PDB file of C-alpha atoms in Angstrom:
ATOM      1  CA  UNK A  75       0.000   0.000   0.000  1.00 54.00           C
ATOM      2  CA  UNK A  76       1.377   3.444  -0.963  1.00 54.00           C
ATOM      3  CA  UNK A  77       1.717   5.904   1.316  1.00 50.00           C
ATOM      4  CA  UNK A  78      -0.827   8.062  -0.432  1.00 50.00           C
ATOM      5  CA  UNK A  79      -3.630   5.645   0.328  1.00 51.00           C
ATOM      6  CA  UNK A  80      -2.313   5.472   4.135  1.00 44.00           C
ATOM      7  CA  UNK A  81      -2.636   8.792   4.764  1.00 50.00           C
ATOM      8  CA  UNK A  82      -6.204   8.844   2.901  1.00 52.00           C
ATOM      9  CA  UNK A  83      -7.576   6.121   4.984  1.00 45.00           C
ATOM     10  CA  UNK A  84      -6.041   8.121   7.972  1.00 46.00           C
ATOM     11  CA  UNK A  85      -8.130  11.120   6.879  1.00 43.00           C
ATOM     12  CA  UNK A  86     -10.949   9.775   6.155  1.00 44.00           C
ATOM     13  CA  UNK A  87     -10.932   7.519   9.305  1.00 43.00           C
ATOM     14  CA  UNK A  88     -10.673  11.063  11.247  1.00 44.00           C
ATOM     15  CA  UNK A  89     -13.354  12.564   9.502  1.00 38.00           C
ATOM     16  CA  UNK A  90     -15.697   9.690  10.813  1.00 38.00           C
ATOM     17  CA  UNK A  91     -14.529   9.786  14.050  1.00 37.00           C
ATOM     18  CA  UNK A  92     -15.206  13.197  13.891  1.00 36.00           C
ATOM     19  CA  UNK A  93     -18.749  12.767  12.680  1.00 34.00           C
ATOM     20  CA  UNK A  94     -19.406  10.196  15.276  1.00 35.00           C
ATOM     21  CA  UNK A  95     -18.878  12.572  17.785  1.00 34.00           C
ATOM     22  CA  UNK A  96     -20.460  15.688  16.557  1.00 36.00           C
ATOM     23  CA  UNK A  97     -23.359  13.270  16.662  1.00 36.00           C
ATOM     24  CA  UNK A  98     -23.561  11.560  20.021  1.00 35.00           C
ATOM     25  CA  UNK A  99     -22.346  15.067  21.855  1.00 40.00           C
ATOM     26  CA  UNK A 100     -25.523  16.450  21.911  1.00 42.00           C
ATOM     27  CA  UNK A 101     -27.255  13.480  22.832  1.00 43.00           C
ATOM     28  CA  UNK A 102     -24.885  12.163  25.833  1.00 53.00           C
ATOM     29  CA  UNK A 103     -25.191  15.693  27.302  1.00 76.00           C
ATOM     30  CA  UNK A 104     -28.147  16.228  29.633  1.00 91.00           C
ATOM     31  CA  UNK A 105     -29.168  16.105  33.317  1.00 96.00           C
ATOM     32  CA  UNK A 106     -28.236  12.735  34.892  1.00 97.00           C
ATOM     33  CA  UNK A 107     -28.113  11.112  37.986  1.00 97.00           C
ATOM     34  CA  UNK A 108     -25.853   8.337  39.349  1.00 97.00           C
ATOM     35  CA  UNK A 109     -25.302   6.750  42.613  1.00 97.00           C
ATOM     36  CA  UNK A 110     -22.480   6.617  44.773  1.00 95.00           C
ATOM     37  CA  UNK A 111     -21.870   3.513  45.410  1.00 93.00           C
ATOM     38  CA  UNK A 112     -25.204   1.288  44.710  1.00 93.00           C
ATOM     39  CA  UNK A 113     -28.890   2.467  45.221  1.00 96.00           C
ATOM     40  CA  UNK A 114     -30.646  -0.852  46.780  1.00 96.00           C
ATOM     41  CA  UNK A 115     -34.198  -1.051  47.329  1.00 96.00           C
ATOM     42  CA  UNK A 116     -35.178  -0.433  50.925  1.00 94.00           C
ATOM     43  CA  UNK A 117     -32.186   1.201  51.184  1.00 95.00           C
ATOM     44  CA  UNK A 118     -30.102   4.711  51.695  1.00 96.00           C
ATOM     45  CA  UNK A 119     -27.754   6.459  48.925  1.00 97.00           C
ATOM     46  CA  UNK A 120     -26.208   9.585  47.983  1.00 98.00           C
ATOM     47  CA  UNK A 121     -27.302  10.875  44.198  1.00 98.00           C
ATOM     48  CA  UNK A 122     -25.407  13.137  42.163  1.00 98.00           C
ATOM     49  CA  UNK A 123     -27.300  15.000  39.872  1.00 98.00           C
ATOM     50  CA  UNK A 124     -24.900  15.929  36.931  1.00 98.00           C
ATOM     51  CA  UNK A 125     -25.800  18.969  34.931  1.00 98.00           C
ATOM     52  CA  UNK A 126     -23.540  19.807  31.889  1.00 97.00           C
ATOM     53  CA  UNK A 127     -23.551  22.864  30.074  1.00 97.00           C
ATOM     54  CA  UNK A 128     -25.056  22.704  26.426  1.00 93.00           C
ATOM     55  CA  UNK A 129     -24.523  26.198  24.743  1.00 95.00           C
ATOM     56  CA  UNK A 130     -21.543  27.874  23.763  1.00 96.00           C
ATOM     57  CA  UNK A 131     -22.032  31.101  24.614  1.00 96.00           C
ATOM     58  CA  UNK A 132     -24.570  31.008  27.958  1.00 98.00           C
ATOM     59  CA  UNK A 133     -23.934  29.737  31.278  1.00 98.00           C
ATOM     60  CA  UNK A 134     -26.008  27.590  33.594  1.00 98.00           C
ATOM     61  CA  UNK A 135     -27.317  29.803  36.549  1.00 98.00           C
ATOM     62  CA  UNK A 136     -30.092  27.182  37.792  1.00 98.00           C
ATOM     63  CA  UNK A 137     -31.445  23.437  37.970  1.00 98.00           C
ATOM     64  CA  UNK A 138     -34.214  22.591  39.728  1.00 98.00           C
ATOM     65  CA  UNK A 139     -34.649  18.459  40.554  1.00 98.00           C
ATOM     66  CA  UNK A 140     -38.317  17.282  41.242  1.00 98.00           C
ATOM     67  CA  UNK A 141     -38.293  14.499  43.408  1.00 97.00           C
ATOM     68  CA  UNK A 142     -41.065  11.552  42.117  1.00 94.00           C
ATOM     69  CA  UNK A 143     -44.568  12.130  43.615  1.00 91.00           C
ATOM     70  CA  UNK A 144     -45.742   8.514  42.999  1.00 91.00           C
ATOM     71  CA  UNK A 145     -42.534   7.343  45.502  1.00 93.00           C
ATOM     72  CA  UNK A 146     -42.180   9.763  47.980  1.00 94.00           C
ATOM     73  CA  UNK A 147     -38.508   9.892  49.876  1.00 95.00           C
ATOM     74  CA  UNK A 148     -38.693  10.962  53.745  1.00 91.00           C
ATOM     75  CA  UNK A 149     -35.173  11.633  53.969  1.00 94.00           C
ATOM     76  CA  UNK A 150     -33.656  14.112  51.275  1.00 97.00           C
ATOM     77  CA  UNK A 151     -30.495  16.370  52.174  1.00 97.00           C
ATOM     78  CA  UNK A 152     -28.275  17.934  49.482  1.00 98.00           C
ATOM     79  CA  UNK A 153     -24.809  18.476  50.278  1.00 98.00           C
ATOM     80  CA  UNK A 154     -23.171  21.925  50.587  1.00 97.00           C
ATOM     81  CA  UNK A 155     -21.986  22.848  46.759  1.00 97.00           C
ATOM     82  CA  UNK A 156     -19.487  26.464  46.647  1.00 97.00           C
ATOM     83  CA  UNK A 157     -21.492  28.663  45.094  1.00 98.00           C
ATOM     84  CA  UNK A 158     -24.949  27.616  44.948  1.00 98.00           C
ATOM     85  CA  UNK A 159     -27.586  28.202  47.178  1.00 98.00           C
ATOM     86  CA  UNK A 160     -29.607  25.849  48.057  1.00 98.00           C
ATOM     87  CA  UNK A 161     -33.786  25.616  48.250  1.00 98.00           C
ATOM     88  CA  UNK A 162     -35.590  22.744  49.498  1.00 98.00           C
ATOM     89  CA  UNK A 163     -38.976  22.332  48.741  1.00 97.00           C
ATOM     90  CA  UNK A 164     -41.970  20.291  50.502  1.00 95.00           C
ATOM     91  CA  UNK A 165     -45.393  19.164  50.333  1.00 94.00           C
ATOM     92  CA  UNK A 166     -47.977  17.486  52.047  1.00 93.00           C
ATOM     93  CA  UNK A 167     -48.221  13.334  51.373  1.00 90.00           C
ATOM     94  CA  UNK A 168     -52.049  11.807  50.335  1.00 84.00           C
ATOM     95  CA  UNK A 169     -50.893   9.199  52.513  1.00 84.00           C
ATOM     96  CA  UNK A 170     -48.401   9.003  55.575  1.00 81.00           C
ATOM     97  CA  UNK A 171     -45.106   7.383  55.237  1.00 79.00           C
ATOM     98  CA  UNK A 172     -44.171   4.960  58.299  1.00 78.00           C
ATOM     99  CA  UNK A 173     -40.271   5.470  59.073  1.00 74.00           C
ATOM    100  CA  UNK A 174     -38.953   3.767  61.787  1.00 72.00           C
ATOM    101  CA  UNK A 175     -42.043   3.329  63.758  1.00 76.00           C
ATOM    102  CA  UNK A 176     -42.853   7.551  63.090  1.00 80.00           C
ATOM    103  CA  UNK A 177     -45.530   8.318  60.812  1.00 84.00           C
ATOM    104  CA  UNK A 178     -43.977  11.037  58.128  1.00 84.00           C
ATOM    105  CA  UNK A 179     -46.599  13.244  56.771  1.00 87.00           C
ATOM    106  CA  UNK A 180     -44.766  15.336  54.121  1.00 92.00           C
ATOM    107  CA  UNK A 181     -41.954  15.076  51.720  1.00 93.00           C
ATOM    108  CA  UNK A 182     -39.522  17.125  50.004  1.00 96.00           C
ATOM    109  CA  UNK A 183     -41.248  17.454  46.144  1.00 96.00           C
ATOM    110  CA  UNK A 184     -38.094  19.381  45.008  1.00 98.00           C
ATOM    111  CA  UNK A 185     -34.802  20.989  45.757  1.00 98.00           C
ATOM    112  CA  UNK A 186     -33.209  23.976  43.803  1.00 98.00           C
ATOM    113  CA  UNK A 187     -29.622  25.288  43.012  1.00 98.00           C
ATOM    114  CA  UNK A 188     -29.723  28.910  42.080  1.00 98.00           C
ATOM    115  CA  UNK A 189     -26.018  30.273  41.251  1.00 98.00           C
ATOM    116  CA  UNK A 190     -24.184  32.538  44.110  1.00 97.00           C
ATOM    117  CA  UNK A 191     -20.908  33.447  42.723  1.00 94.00           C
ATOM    118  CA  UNK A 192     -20.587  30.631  40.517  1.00 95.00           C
ATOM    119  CA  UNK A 193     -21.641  29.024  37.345  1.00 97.00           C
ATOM    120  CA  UNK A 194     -21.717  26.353  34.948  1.00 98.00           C
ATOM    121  CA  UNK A 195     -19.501  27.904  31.924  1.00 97.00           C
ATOM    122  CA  UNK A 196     -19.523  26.466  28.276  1.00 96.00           C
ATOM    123  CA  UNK A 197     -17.748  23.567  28.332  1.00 95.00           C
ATOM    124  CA  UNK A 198     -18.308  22.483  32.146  1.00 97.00           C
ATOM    125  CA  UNK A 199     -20.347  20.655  34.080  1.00 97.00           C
ATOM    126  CA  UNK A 200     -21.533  20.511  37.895  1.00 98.00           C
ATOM    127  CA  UNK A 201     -22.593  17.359  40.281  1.00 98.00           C
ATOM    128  CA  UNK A 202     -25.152  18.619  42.884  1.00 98.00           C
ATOM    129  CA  UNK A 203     -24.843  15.060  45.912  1.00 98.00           C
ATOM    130  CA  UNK A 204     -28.241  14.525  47.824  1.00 98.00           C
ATOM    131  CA  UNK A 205     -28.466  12.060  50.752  1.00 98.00           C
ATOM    132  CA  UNK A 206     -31.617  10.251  50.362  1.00 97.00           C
ATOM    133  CA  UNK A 207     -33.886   7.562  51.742  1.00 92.00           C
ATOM    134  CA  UNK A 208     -35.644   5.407  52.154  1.00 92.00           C
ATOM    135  CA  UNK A 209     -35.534   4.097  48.764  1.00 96.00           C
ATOM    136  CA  UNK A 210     -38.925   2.100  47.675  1.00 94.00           C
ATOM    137  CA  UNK A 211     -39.028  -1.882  47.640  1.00 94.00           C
ATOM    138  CA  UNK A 212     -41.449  -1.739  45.067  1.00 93.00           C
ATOM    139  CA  UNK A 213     -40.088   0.066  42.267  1.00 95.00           C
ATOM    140  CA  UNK A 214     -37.192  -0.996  39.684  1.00 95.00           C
ATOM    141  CA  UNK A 215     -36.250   2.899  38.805  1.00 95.00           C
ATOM    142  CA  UNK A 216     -37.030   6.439  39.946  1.00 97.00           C
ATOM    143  CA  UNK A 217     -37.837   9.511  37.983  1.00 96.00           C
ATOM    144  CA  UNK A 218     -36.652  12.978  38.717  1.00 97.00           C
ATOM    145  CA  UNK A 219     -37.809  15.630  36.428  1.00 97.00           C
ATOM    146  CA  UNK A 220     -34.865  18.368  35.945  1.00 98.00           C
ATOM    147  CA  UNK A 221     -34.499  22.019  34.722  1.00 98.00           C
ATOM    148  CA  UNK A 222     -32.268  23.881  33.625  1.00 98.00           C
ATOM    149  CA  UNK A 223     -31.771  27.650  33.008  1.00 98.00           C
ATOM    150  CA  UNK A 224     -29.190  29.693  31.645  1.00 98.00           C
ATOM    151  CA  UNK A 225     -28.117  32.943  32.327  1.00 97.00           C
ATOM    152  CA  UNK A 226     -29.409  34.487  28.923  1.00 97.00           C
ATOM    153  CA  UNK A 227     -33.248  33.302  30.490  1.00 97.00           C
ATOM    154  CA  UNK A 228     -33.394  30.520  28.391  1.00 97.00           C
ATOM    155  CA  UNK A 229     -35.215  27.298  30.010  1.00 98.00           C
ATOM    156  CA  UNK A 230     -34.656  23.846  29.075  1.00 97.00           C
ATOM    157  CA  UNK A 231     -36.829  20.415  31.025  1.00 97.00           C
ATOM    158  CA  UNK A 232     -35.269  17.485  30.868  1.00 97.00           C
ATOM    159  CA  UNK A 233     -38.954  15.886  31.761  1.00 96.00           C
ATOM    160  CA  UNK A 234     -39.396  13.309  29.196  1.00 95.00           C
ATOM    161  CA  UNK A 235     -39.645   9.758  30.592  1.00 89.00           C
ATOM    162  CA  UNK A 236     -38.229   7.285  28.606  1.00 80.00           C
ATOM    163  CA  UNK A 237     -40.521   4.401  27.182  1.00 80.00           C
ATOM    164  CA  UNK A 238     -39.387   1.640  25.217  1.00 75.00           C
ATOM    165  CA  UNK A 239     -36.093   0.948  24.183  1.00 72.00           C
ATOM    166  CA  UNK A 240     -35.258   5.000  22.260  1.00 80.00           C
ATOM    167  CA  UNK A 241     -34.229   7.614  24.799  1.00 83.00           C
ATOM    168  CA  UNK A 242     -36.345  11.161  23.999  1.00 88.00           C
ATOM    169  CA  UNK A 243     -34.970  14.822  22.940  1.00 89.00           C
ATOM    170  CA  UNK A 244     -35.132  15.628  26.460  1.00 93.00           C
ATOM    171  CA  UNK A 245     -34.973  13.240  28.701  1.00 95.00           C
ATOM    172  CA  UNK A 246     -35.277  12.903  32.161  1.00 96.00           C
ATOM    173  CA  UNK A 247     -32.811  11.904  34.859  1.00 96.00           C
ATOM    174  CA  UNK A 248     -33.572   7.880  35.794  1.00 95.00           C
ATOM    175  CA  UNK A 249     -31.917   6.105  38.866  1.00 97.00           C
ATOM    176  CA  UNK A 250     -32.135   2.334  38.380  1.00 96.00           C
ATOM    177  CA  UNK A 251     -32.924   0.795  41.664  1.00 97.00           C
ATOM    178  CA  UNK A 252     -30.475  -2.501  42.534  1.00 96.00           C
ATOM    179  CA  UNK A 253     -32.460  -5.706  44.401  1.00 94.00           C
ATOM    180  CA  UNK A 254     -32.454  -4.864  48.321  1.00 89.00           C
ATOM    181  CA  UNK A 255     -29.700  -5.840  50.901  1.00 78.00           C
ATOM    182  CA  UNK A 256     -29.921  -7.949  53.838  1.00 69.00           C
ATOM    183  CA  UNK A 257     -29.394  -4.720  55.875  1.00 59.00           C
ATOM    184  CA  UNK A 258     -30.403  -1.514  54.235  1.00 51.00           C
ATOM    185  CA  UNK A 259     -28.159   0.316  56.071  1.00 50.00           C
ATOM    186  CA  UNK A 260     -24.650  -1.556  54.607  1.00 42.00           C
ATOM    187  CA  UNK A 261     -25.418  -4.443  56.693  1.00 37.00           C
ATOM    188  CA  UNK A 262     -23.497  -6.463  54.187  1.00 37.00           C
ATOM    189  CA  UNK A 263     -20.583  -4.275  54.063  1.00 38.00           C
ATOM    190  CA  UNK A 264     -20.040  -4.570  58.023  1.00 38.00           C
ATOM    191  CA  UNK A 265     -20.675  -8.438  57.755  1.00 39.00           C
ATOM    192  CA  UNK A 266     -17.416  -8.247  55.587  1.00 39.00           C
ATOM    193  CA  UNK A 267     -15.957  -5.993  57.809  1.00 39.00           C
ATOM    194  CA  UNK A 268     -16.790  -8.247  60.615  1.00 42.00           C
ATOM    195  CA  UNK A 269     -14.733 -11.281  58.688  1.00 45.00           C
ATOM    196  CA  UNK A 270     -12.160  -9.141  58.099  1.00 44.00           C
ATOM    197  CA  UNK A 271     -11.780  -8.485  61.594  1.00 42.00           C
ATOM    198  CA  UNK A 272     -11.884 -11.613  62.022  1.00 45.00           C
ATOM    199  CA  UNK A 273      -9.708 -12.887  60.198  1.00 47.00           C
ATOM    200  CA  UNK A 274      -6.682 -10.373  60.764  1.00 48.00           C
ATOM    201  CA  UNK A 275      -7.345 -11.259  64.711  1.00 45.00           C
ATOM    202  CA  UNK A 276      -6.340 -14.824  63.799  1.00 50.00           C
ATOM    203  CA  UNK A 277      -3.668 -13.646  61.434  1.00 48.00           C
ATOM    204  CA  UNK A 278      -2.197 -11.614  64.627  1.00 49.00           C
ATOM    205  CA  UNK A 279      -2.705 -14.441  66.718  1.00 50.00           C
ATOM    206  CA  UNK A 280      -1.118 -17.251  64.607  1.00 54.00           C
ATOM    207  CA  UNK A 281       1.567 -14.804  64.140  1.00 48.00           C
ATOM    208  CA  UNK A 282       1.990 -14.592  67.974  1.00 47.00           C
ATOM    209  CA  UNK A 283       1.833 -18.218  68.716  1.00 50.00           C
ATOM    210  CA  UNK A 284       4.696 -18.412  66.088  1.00 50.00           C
ATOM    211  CA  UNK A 285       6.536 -15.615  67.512  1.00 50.00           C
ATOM    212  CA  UNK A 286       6.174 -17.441  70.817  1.00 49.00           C
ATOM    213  CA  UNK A 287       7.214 -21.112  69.754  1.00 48.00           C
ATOM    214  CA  UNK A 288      10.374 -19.009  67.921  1.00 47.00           C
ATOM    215  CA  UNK A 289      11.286 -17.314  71.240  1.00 47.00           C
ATOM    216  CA  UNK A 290      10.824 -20.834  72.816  1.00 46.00           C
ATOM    217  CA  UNK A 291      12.720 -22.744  70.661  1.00 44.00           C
ATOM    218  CA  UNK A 292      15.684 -19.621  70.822  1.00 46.00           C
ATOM    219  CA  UNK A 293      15.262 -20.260  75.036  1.00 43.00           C
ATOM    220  CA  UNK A 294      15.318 -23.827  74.804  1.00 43.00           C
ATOM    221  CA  UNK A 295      18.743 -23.328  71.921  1.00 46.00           C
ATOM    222  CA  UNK A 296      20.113 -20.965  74.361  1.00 45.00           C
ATOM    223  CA  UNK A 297      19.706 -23.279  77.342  1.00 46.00           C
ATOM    224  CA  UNK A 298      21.452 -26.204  75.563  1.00 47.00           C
ATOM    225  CA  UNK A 299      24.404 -23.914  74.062  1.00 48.00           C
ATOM    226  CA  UNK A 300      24.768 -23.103  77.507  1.00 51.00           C
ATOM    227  CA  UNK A 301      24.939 -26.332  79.447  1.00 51.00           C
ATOM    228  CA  UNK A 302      27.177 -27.844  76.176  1.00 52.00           C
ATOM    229  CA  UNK A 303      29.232 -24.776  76.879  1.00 50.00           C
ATOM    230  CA  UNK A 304      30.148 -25.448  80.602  1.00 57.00           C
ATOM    231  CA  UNK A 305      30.478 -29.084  80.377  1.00 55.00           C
ATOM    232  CA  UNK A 306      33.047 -28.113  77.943  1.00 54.00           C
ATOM    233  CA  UNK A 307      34.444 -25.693  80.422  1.00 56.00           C
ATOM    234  CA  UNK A 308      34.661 -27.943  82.890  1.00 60.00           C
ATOM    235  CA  UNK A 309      36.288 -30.723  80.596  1.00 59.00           C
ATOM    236  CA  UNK A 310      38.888 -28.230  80.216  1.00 58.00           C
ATOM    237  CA  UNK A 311      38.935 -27.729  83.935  1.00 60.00           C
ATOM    238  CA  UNK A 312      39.596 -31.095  84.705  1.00 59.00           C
ATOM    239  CA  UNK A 313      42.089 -31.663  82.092  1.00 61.00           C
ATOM    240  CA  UNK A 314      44.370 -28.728  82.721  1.00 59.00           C
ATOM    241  CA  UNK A 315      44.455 -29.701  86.003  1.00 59.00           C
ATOM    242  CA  UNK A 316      45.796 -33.693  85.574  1.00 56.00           C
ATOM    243  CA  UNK A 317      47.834 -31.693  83.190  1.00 59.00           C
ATOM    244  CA  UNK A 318      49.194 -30.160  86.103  1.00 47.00           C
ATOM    245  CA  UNK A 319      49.526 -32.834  88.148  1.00 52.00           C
ATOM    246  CA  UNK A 320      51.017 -35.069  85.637  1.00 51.00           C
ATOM    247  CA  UNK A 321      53.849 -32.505  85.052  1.00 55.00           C
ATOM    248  CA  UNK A 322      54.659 -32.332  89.249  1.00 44.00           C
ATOM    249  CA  UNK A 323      54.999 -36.058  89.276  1.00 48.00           C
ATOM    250  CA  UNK A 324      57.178 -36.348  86.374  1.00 51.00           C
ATOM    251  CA  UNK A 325      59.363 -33.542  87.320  1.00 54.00           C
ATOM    252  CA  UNK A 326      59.685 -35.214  90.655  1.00 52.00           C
ATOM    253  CA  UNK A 327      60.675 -38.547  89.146  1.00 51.00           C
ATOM    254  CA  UNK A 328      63.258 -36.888  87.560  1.00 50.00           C
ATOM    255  CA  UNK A 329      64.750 -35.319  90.459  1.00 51.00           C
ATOM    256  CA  UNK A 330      64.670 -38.899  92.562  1.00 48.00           C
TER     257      UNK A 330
END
């Protein structure tokens, strides 16, 4: 192959690479939300709404998050963000939520982020965490209807729910829901913790029972070097002194 065809297919290779992207930006960037960590049924999680800005020359200024009606959370609590003020929004449930014995008779419906001193430039985008709880047992996914409003008044709702298997223009932010723990509160995740404690206890005591039976085996080497070492000594003793004595009882036989 010549190098004129290389560097064709190389240009033309860029070009739909280049396409490809140009095509799924606008599509990939809208209001999300992800958990950190795993959202189980039943259980707690912390959310983090990511909202990216679209437009070139406008910056984000406000989202608003509406929390789903139809599965009502009694526990919502958005995390400090520089910047951004923070406005939490409640209402009154059709139908009291039981919480740890206490009946909970309203909800928040919808929390907003209004820019302080900061905003979301072209080409940025900003994760807003909220703690919330309890999660429903009877749902697969939750639906939180988002919008967003730039700084040249412009309003765009990312509101559309998705049905079937093609996402809409706007769509809204979905949190799939994961199948429920044995302890919603990371009852799992201490069980592990638990066996890991566990374990490294026996770990540090097999390593001390070694540690002993290698001091007791140095004692029990030190004891023997010892004894070997003065019945040696005394061997020596003993023979220096017939040494001795042998050389007094020649030199006498001599003199007789």
């Amino acid at each position: 192959m010549s190098a004129t065809n290389v560097s064709r297919i190389a240009i033309a290779a860029g070009v739909a690479a280049s396409t490809v992207l140009l095509l799924a930006g606008p599509a990939a960037a809208h209001v999300s939300v992800q958990p950190q960590g795993e959202a189980a049924k039943g259980g707690y999680a912390t959310l983090n709404f990511k909202v990216p800005n679209e437009r070139d020359k406008a910056s984000t200024v406000k989202v608003e998050v509406n929390f789903p009606a139809d599965h009502p959370l009694s526990s919502v609590t958005p995390e400090a963000v520089p910047g951004w003020k923070i406005a939490i929004t409640k209402g009154k449930l059709d139908k009291p939520l039981e919480v740890h014995g206490k009946k909970i008779t309203e909800a928040v419906t919808k929390v907003t982020w209004t820019a302080d001193g900061s905003k979301i430039a072209p080409g940025y985008f900003q994760q807003f965490p909220v703690s919330v709880g309890q999660l429903p047992e009877d749902a697969d996914q939750l639906v939180f209807k988002a919008i967003q409003t730039y700084d040249n008044k412009e309003v765009v709702r990312w509101i559309e729910e998705p049905k079937g298997g093609e996402e809409p223009d706007s769509p809204a932010p979905v949190l799939k829901l994961t199948a429920a723990t044995e302890d919603h509160h990371g009852g799992a995740a201490d069980k592990a913790g638990d066996d890991d404690s566990k374990a490294d206890h026996n770990a540090d005591d097999q390593a001390a029972s070694a540690e002993g039976d290698k001091k007791e085996t140095h004692a029990a080497s030190s004891s023997s070097s010892d004894t070997t070492a003065r019945t040696l000594g005394i061997i020596g003793i003993l023979i220096g002194i017939a040494g001795v004595a042998f050389g007094v009882l020649a030199g006498r036989r001599r003199t007789a």
